[in-house]
Amino acid sequence: MMRRGRSQSRVNKNIMDNFNDETYIRLKTNVQNLVGRNSHDKMKTIFDEACGKWALKHEEGIKLYRKNDDLTKECDDLHNDKKAMTIKIEELEKRVKTLIEESETQRNKTDDELSGEDSQCLKQECEELANEREAMTSKIKELEKRIRDLVEESDEQTHNTIKELEDKNVKIKSMETQLKEIKVRETENYEDFTKIEQERNKFENYIAALKKSIDNHKQEHIENYEYIEAQEQEIKGLKFTISTLEKTIQRFETLNHK
């Protein structure tokens, strides 16, 4: 069973390798380009499966066309045979008619003029011609029946072939529509991606500017903090000096009161 499956796979592969339909080649190139850019493996699998069935139907269609040609040729040959036999029957009928006329003429003669042997030969020849005519007529009926059967078979196969071709064209149009939609989506996605990329670049630049501004503010804050700290130290020093002065003043005031 597996061997048969492998054999069928090889046959299908050979059919696909030799499938030179222009539409298939164009679609295959488009799909390969799309898959190459976007890695649509599922789309490629569906495309290969659909085209595999398409190629098999195409091969069957070619076989049906060839068989139809053979049937048409056979019909033509049978028509020619029928025509030849019809002509031969007409000739036989003329000959039988002539023999009958001769027989009637001789029968009207006296018995002395027509010998028994001649009469017997004439009768036998008439019977042979009648039998041959009957055989020819029967053969013509057989040929006519065979022609009718072949015409019906040919018409049925032609109808089936046309229907399969119509189905194939519908599938091709559907695939072309899908590819167009994929191309449109690909273009839209590319445009969206470009816009997003531009927005991202803007945000990155804005973030970089904010970061720089924050660093500047930090530096200013550090400098301000250091300045404030120095001022506070200076204020502490001044307060200490004032406190010392106040204590000194208080001592002087105490001494003066004494």
mmCIF file of C-alpha atoms in Angstrom:
data_model
loop_
_atom_site.group_PDB
_atom_site.id
_atom_site.type_symbol
_atom_site.label_atom_id
_atom_site.label_comp_id
_atom_site.label_asym_id
_atom_site.label_seq_id
_atom_site.Cartn_x
_atom_site.Cartn_y
_atom_site.Cartn_z
ATOM 1 C CA MET A 1 0.000 0.000 0.000
ATOM 2 C CA MET A 2 2.859 2.363 0.924
ATOM 3 C CA ARG A 3 4.664 1.431 -2.286
ATOM 4 C CA ARG A 4 1.567 2.301 -4.284
ATOM 5 C CA GLY A 5 1.284 5.616 -2.422
ATOM 6 C CA ARG A 6 4.910 6.483 -3.161
ATOM 7 C CA SER A 7 4.398 5.559 -6.812
ATOM 8 C CA GLN A 8 1.329 7.815 -7.024
ATOM 9 C CA SER A 9 3.276 10.628 -5.344
ATOM 10 C CA ARG A 10 6.018 10.299 -7.961
ATOM 11 C CA VAL A 11 3.412 10.404 -10.736
ATOM 12 C CA ASN A 12 1.820 13.522 -9.205
ATOM 13 C CA LYS A 13 5.248 15.170 -8.831
ATOM 14 C CA ASN A 14 6.043 14.454 -12.496
ATOM 15 C CA ILE A 15 2.716 15.995 -13.497
ATOM 16 C CA MET A 16 3.443 19.103 -11.398
ATOM 17 C CA ASP A 17 6.998 19.375 -12.798
ATOM 18 C CA ASN A 18 5.634 19.269 -16.360
ATOM 19 C CA PHE A 19 2.640 21.523 -15.628
ATOM 20 C CA ASN A 20 3.443 24.535 -17.844
ATOM 21 C CA ASP A 21 0.145 26.423 -17.659
ATOM 22 C CA GLU A 22 0.887 30.168 -17.939
ATOM 23 C CA THR A 23 -1.538 31.150 -15.169
ATOM 24 C CA TYR A 24 -0.073 28.522 -12.811
ATOM 25 C CA ILE A 25 3.487 29.693 -13.495
ATOM 26 C CA ARG A 26 2.507 33.339 -12.865
ATOM 27 C CA LEU A 27 0.627 32.525 -9.655
ATOM 28 C CA LYS A 28 3.442 30.270 -8.444
ATOM 29 C CA THR A 29 5.970 33.090 -8.883
ATOM 30 C CA ASN A 30 3.719 35.535 -6.995
ATOM 31 C CA VAL A 31 3.177 33.068 -4.143
ATOM 32 C CA GLN A 32 6.913 32.334 -3.885
ATOM 33 C CA ASN A 33 7.635 36.063 -3.664
ATOM 34 C CA LEU A 34 4.987 36.536 -0.962
ATOM 35 C CA VAL A 35 6.204 33.526 1.005
ATOM 36 C CA GLY A 36 9.792 34.735 0.699
ATOM 37 C CA ARG A 37 8.909 38.132 2.149
ATOM 38 C CA ASN A 38 6.400 37.090 4.789
ATOM 39 C CA SER A 39 6.957 33.347 5.467
ATOM 40 C CA HIS A 40 3.318 32.423 4.657
ATOM 41 C CA ASP A 41 3.988 28.664 4.919
ATOM 42 C CA LYS A 42 0.289 27.867 5.347
ATOM 43 C CA MET A 43 -0.591 29.837 2.218
ATOM 44 C CA LYS A 44 2.101 27.968 0.243
ATOM 45 C CA THR A 45 0.766 24.622 1.498
ATOM 46 C CA ILE A 46 -2.789 25.510 0.442
ATOM 47 C CA PHE A 47 -1.543 26.800 -2.923
ATOM 48 C CA ASP A 48 0.509 23.639 -3.600
ATOM 49 C CA GLU A 49 -2.410 21.388 -2.647
ATOM 50 C CA ALA A 50 -4.908 23.291 -4.820
ATOM 51 C CA CYS A 51 -2.537 23.434 -7.784
ATOM 52 C CA GLY A 52 -1.762 19.727 -7.393
ATOM 53 C CA LYS A 53 -5.458 18.938 -7.836
ATOM 54 C CA TRP A 54 -5.625 21.475 -10.650
ATOM 55 C CA ALA A 55 -2.686 19.829 -12.472
ATOM 56 C CA LEU A 56 -4.260 16.373 -12.109
ATOM 57 C CA LYS A 57 -7.558 17.648 -13.528
ATOM 58 C CA HIS A 58 -5.609 19.349 -16.298
ATOM 59 C CA GLU A 59 -3.904 16.036 -17.111
ATOM 60 C CA GLU A 60 -7.267 14.238 -17.061
ATOM 61 C CA GLY A 61 -8.672 16.927 -19.359
ATOM 62 C CA ILE A 62 -5.850 16.350 -21.853
ATOM 63 C CA LYS A 63 -6.549 12.592 -21.780
ATOM 64 C CA LEU A 64 -10.267 13.244 -22.329
ATOM 65 C CA TYR A 65 -9.488 15.539 -25.265
ATOM 66 C CA ARG A 66 -7.297 12.830 -26.807
ATOM 67 C CA LYS A 67 -9.959 10.201 -26.237
ATOM 68 C CA ASN A 68 -12.544 12.536 -27.740
ATOM 69 C CA ASP A 69 -10.314 12.943 -30.815
ATOM 70 C CA ASP A 70 -10.019 9.140 -31.089
ATOM 71 C CA LEU A 71 -13.802 8.747 -30.785
ATOM 72 C CA THR A 72 -14.356 11.459 -33.383
ATOM 73 C CA LYS A 73 -11.979 9.697 -35.775
ATOM 74 C CA GLU A 74 -13.728 6.383 -35.134
ATOM 75 C CA CYS A 75 -17.096 8.043 -35.842
ATOM 76 C CA ASP A 76 -15.741 9.460 -39.103
ATOM 77 C CA ASP A 77 -14.425 6.018 -40.095
ATOM 78 C CA LEU A 78 -17.792 4.440 -39.287
ATOM 79 C CA HIS A 79 -19.603 7.115 -41.297
ATOM 80 C CA ASN A 80 -17.310 6.377 -44.234
ATOM 81 C CA ASP A 81 -17.926 2.619 -43.844
ATOM 82 C CA LYS A 82 -21.661 3.246 -43.726
ATOM 83 C CA LYS A 83 -21.460 5.406 -46.834
ATOM 84 C CA ALA A 84 -19.455 2.744 -48.691
ATOM 85 C CA MET A 85 -21.901 -0.008 -47.668
ATOM 86 C CA THR A 86 -24.882 2.134 -48.645
ATOM 87 C CA ILE A 87 -23.374 2.587 -52.109
ATOM 88 C CA LYS A 88 -22.692 -1.150 -52.313
ATOM 89 C CA ILE A 89 -26.297 -1.948 -51.306
ATOM 90 C CA GLU A 90 -27.593 0.424 -53.962
ATOM 91 C CA GLU A 91 -25.418 -1.358 -56.519
ATOM 92 C CA LEU A 92 -26.675 -4.741 -55.302
ATOM 93 C CA GLU A 93 -30.282 -3.570 -55.469
ATOM 94 C CA LYS A 94 -29.730 -2.401 -59.040
ATOM 95 C CA ARG A 95 -28.144 -5.731 -59.878
ATOM 96 C CA VAL A 96 -30.999 -7.674 -58.237
ATOM 97 C CA LYS A 97 -33.502 -5.541 -60.107
ATOM 98 C CA THR A 98 -31.725 -6.256 -63.384
ATOM 99 C CA LEU A 99 -31.626 -9.980 -62.643
ATOM 100 C CA ILE A 100 -35.320 -9.989 -61.762
ATOM 101 C CA GLU A 101 -36.125 -8.218 -65.004
ATOM 102 C CA GLU A 102 -34.017 -10.716 -66.932
ATOM 103 C CA SER A 103 -35.711 -13.553 -65.057
ATOM 104 C CA GLU A 104 -39.152 -12.201 -65.909
ATOM 105 C CA THR A 105 -38.147 -11.847 -69.548
ATOM 106 C CA GLN A 106 -36.810 -15.374 -69.694
ATOM 107 C CA ARG A 107 -39.842 -16.707 -67.846
ATOM 108 C CA ASN A 108 -42.072 -15.321 -70.561
ATOM 109 C CA LYS A 109 -40.178 -17.339 -73.112
ATOM 110 C CA THR A 110 -41.181 -20.856 -73.860
ATOM 111 C CA ASP A 111 -39.934 -23.673 -71.677
ATOM 112 C CA ASP A 112 -37.947 -24.954 -74.640
ATOM 113 C CA GLU A 113 -35.898 -21.759 -74.832
ATOM 114 C CA LEU A 114 -34.965 -21.769 -71.054
ATOM 115 C CA SER A 115 -33.166 -24.848 -69.794
ATOM 116 C CA GLY A 116 -33.671 -26.092 -66.247
ATOM 117 C CA GLU A 117 -30.002 -25.556 -65.446
ATOM 118 C CA ASP A 118 -30.049 -21.861 -66.453
ATOM 119 C CA SER A 119 -33.170 -21.259 -64.406
ATOM 120 C CA GLN A 120 -31.622 -22.866 -61.324
ATOM 121 C CA CYS A 121 -28.424 -20.796 -61.661
ATOM 122 C CA LEU A 122 -30.408 -17.602 -62.013
ATOM 123 C CA LYS A 123 -32.517 -18.430 -58.962
ATOM 124 C CA GLN A 124 -29.441 -19.263 -56.880
ATOM 125 C CA GLU A 125 -27.716 -16.027 -57.894
ATOM 126 C CA CYS A 126 -30.794 -14.006 -56.923
ATOM 127 C CA GLU A 127 -30.899 -15.695 -53.515
ATOM 128 C CA GLU A 128 -27.196 -14.995 -52.917
ATOM 129 C CA LEU A 129 -27.643 -11.352 -53.825
ATOM 130 C CA ALA A 130 -30.693 -11.073 -51.567
ATOM 131 C CA ASN A 131 -28.753 -12.639 -48.666
ATOM 132 C CA GLU A 132 -25.817 -10.287 -49.257
ATOM 133 C CA ARG A 133 -28.168 -7.312 -49.305
ATOM 134 C CA GLU A 134 -29.760 -8.452 -46.037
ATOM 135 C CA ALA A 135 -26.322 -8.874 -44.423
ATOM 136 C CA MET A 136 -25.291 -5.414 -45.609
ATOM 137 C CA THR A 137 -28.502 -3.891 -44.230
ATOM 138 C CA SER A 138 -27.922 -5.570 -40.862
ATOM 139 C CA LYS A 139 -24.313 -4.333 -40.817
ATOM 140 C CA ILE A 140 -25.469 -0.774 -41.540
ATOM 141 C CA LYS A 141 -27.897 -0.941 -38.603
ATOM 142 C CA GLU A 142 -25.059 -2.069 -36.334
ATOM 143 C CA LEU A 143 -22.848 0.760 -37.598
ATOM 144 C CA GLU A 144 -25.602 3.324 -37.073
ATOM 145 C CA LYS A 145 -26.106 2.107 -33.484
ATOM 146 C CA ARG A 146 -22.343 2.211 -32.844
ATOM 147 C CA ILE A 147 -22.179 5.756 -34.248
ATOM 148 C CA ARG A 148 -25.047 6.886 -31.994
ATOM 149 C CA ASP A 149 -23.338 5.350 -28.944
ATOM 150 C CA LEU A 150 -20.011 6.976 -29.807
ATOM 151 C CA VAL A 151 -21.633 10.364 -30.369
ATOM 152 C CA GLU A 152 -23.429 10.128 -27.005
ATOM 153 C CA GLU A 153 -20.206 9.079 -25.257
ATOM 154 C CA SER A 154 -18.249 11.842 -26.964
ATOM 155 C CA ASP A 155 -20.887 14.448 -26.069
ATOM 156 C CA GLU A 156 -20.898 13.312 -22.433
ATOM 157 C CA GLN A 157 -17.091 13.440 -22.180
ATOM 158 C CA THR A 158 -17.012 16.828 -23.887
ATOM 159 C CA HIS A 159 -19.622 18.125 -21.431
ATOM 160 C CA ASN A 160 -17.631 16.777 -18.464
ATOM 161 C CA THR A 161 -14.403 18.268 -19.818
ATOM 162 C CA ILE A 162 -16.029 21.679 -20.323
ATOM 163 C CA LYS A 163 -17.486 21.548 -16.796
ATOM 164 C CA GLU A 164 -14.076 20.665 -15.307
ATOM 165 C CA LEU A 165 -12.458 23.495 -17.232
ATOM 166 C CA GLU A 166 -15.123 25.910 -15.972
ATOM 167 C CA ASP A 167 -14.532 24.708 -12.393
ATOM 168 C CA LYS A 168 -10.797 25.164 -12.902
ATOM 169 C CA ASN A 169 -11.309 28.703 -14.186
ATOM 170 C CA VAL A 170 -13.452 29.498 -11.134
ATOM 171 C CA LYS A 171 -10.682 28.205 -8.848
ATOM 172 C CA ILE A 172 -8.062 30.195 -10.749
ATOM 173 C CA LYS A 173 -10.100 33.400 -10.432
ATOM 174 C CA SER A 174 -10.614 32.689 -6.729
ATOM 175 C CA MET A 175 -6.868 32.195 -6.243
ATOM 176 C CA GLU A 176 -6.092 35.366 -8.176
ATOM 177 C CA THR A 177 -8.569 37.272 -5.972
ATOM 178 C CA GLN A 178 -6.972 35.840 -2.830
ATOM 179 C CA LEU A 179 -3.509 36.792 -4.058
ATOM 180 C CA LYS A 180 -4.678 40.332 -4.807
ATOM 181 C CA GLU A 181 -6.163 40.569 -1.313
ATOM 182 C CA ILE A 182 -2.910 39.269 0.170
ATOM 183 C CA LYS A 183 -0.939 41.840 -1.825
ATOM 184 C CA VAL A 184 -3.279 44.613 -0.628
ATOM 185 C CA ARG A 185 -2.955 43.442 2.973
ATOM 186 C CA GLU A 186 0.797 43.178 2.536
ATOM 187 C CA THR A 187 0.920 46.772 1.250
ATOM 188 C CA GLU A 188 -1.328 47.981 4.071
ATOM 189 C CA ASN A 189 0.733 46.081 6.628
ATOM 190 C CA TYR A 190 3.909 47.557 5.205
ATOM 191 C CA GLU A 191 2.426 51.070 5.397
ATOM 192 C CA ASP A 192 1.235 50.435 8.963
ATOM 193 C CA PHE A 193 4.649 49.054 9.860
ATOM 194 C CA THR A 194 6.304 52.149 8.373
ATOM 195 C CA LYS A 195 3.998 54.436 10.371
ATOM 196 C CA ILE A 196 4.643 52.487 13.564
ATOM 197 C CA GLU A 197 8.377 52.592 12.887
ATOM 198 C CA GLN A 198 8.199 56.361 12.427
ATOM 199 C CA GLU A 199 6.155 56.763 15.621
ATOM 200 C CA ARG A 200 8.630 54.604 17.497
ATOM 201 C CA ASN A 201 11.529 56.712 16.235
ATOM 202 C CA LYS A 202 9.683 59.855 17.362
ATOM 203 C CA PHE A 203 9.106 58.384 20.814
ATOM 204 C CA GLU A 204 12.715 57.262 21.050
ATOM 205 C CA ASN A 205 13.884 60.776 20.160
ATOM 206 C CA TYR A 206 11.403 62.263 22.635
ATOM 207 C CA ILE A 207 12.552 59.863 25.361
ATOM 208 C CA ALA A 208 16.181 60.722 24.624
ATOM 209 C CA ALA A 209 15.341 64.442 24.884
ATOM 210 C CA LEU A 210 13.464 63.850 28.146
ATOM 211 C CA LYS A 211 16.357 61.859 29.511
ATOM 212 C CA LYS A 212 18.745 64.658 28.621
ATOM 213 C CA SER A 213 16.394 67.219 30.208
ATOM 214 C CA ILE A 214 16.143 65.104 33.361
ATOM 215 C CA ASP A 215 19.923 64.822 33.514
ATOM 216 C CA ASN A 216 20.158 68.606 33.168
ATOM 217 C CA HIS A 217 17.587 69.092 35.915
ATOM 218 C CA LYS A 218 19.438 66.646 38.109
ATOM 219 C CA GLN A 219 22.659 68.546 37.559
ATOM 220 C CA GLU A 220 20.921 71.839 38.312
ATOM 221 C CA HIS A 221 19.341 70.283 41.380
ATOM 222 C CA ILE A 222 22.719 69.049 42.596
ATOM 223 C CA GLU A 223 24.246 72.464 42.054
ATOM 224 C CA ASN A 224 21.305 74.146 43.817
ATOM 225 C CA TYR A 225 21.512 71.662 46.659
ATOM 226 C CA GLU A 226 25.208 72.326 47.090
ATOM 227 C CA TYR A 227 24.569 76.085 47.022
ATOM 228 C CA ILE A 228 21.740 75.792 49.563
ATOM 229 C CA GLU A 229 23.891 73.603 51.770
ATOM 230 C CA ALA A 230 26.708 76.188 51.618
ATOM 231 C CA GLN A 231 24.241 78.969 52.449
ATOM 232 C CA GLU A 232 22.864 76.971 55.339
ATOM 233 C CA GLN A 233 26.383 76.415 56.644
ATOM 234 C CA GLU A 234 27.049 80.117 56.288
ATOM 235 C CA ILE A 235 23.801 80.916 58.130
ATOM 236 C CA LYS A 236 24.782 78.513 60.895
ATOM 237 C CA GLY A 237 28.143 80.255 61.132
ATOM 238 C CA LEU A 238 26.474 83.648 61.268
ATOM 239 C CA LYS A 239 24.015 82.449 63.908
ATOM 240 C CA PHE A 240 26.900 81.095 65.954
ATOM 241 C CA THR A 241 28.710 84.417 65.622
ATOM 242 C CA ILE A 242 25.537 86.303 66.603
ATOM 243 C CA SER A 243 25.092 84.006 69.601
ATOM 244 C CA THR A 244 28.672 84.610 70.665
ATOM 245 C CA LEU A 245 28.224 88.343 70.257
ATOM 246 C CA GLU A 246 25.020 88.272 72.284
ATOM 247 C CA LYS A 247 26.770 86.398 75.082
ATOM 248 C CA THR A 248 29.626 88.893 75.002
ATOM 249 C CA ILE A 249 27.167 91.790 75.112
ATOM 250 C CA GLN A 250 25.392 90.200 78.025
ATOM 251 C CA ARG A 251 28.676 89.880 79.933
ATOM 252 C CA PHE A 252 29.507 93.519 79.226
ATOM 253 C CA GLU A 253 26.067 94.587 80.355
ATOM 254 C CA THR A 254 26.472 92.554 83.527
ATOM 255 C CA LEU A 255 29.841 94.134 84.197
ATOM 256 C CA ASN A 256 28.450 97.636 83.622
ATOM 257 C CA HIS A 257 25.668 97.083 86.118
ATOM 258 C CA LYS A 258 28.168 96.090 88.731
#
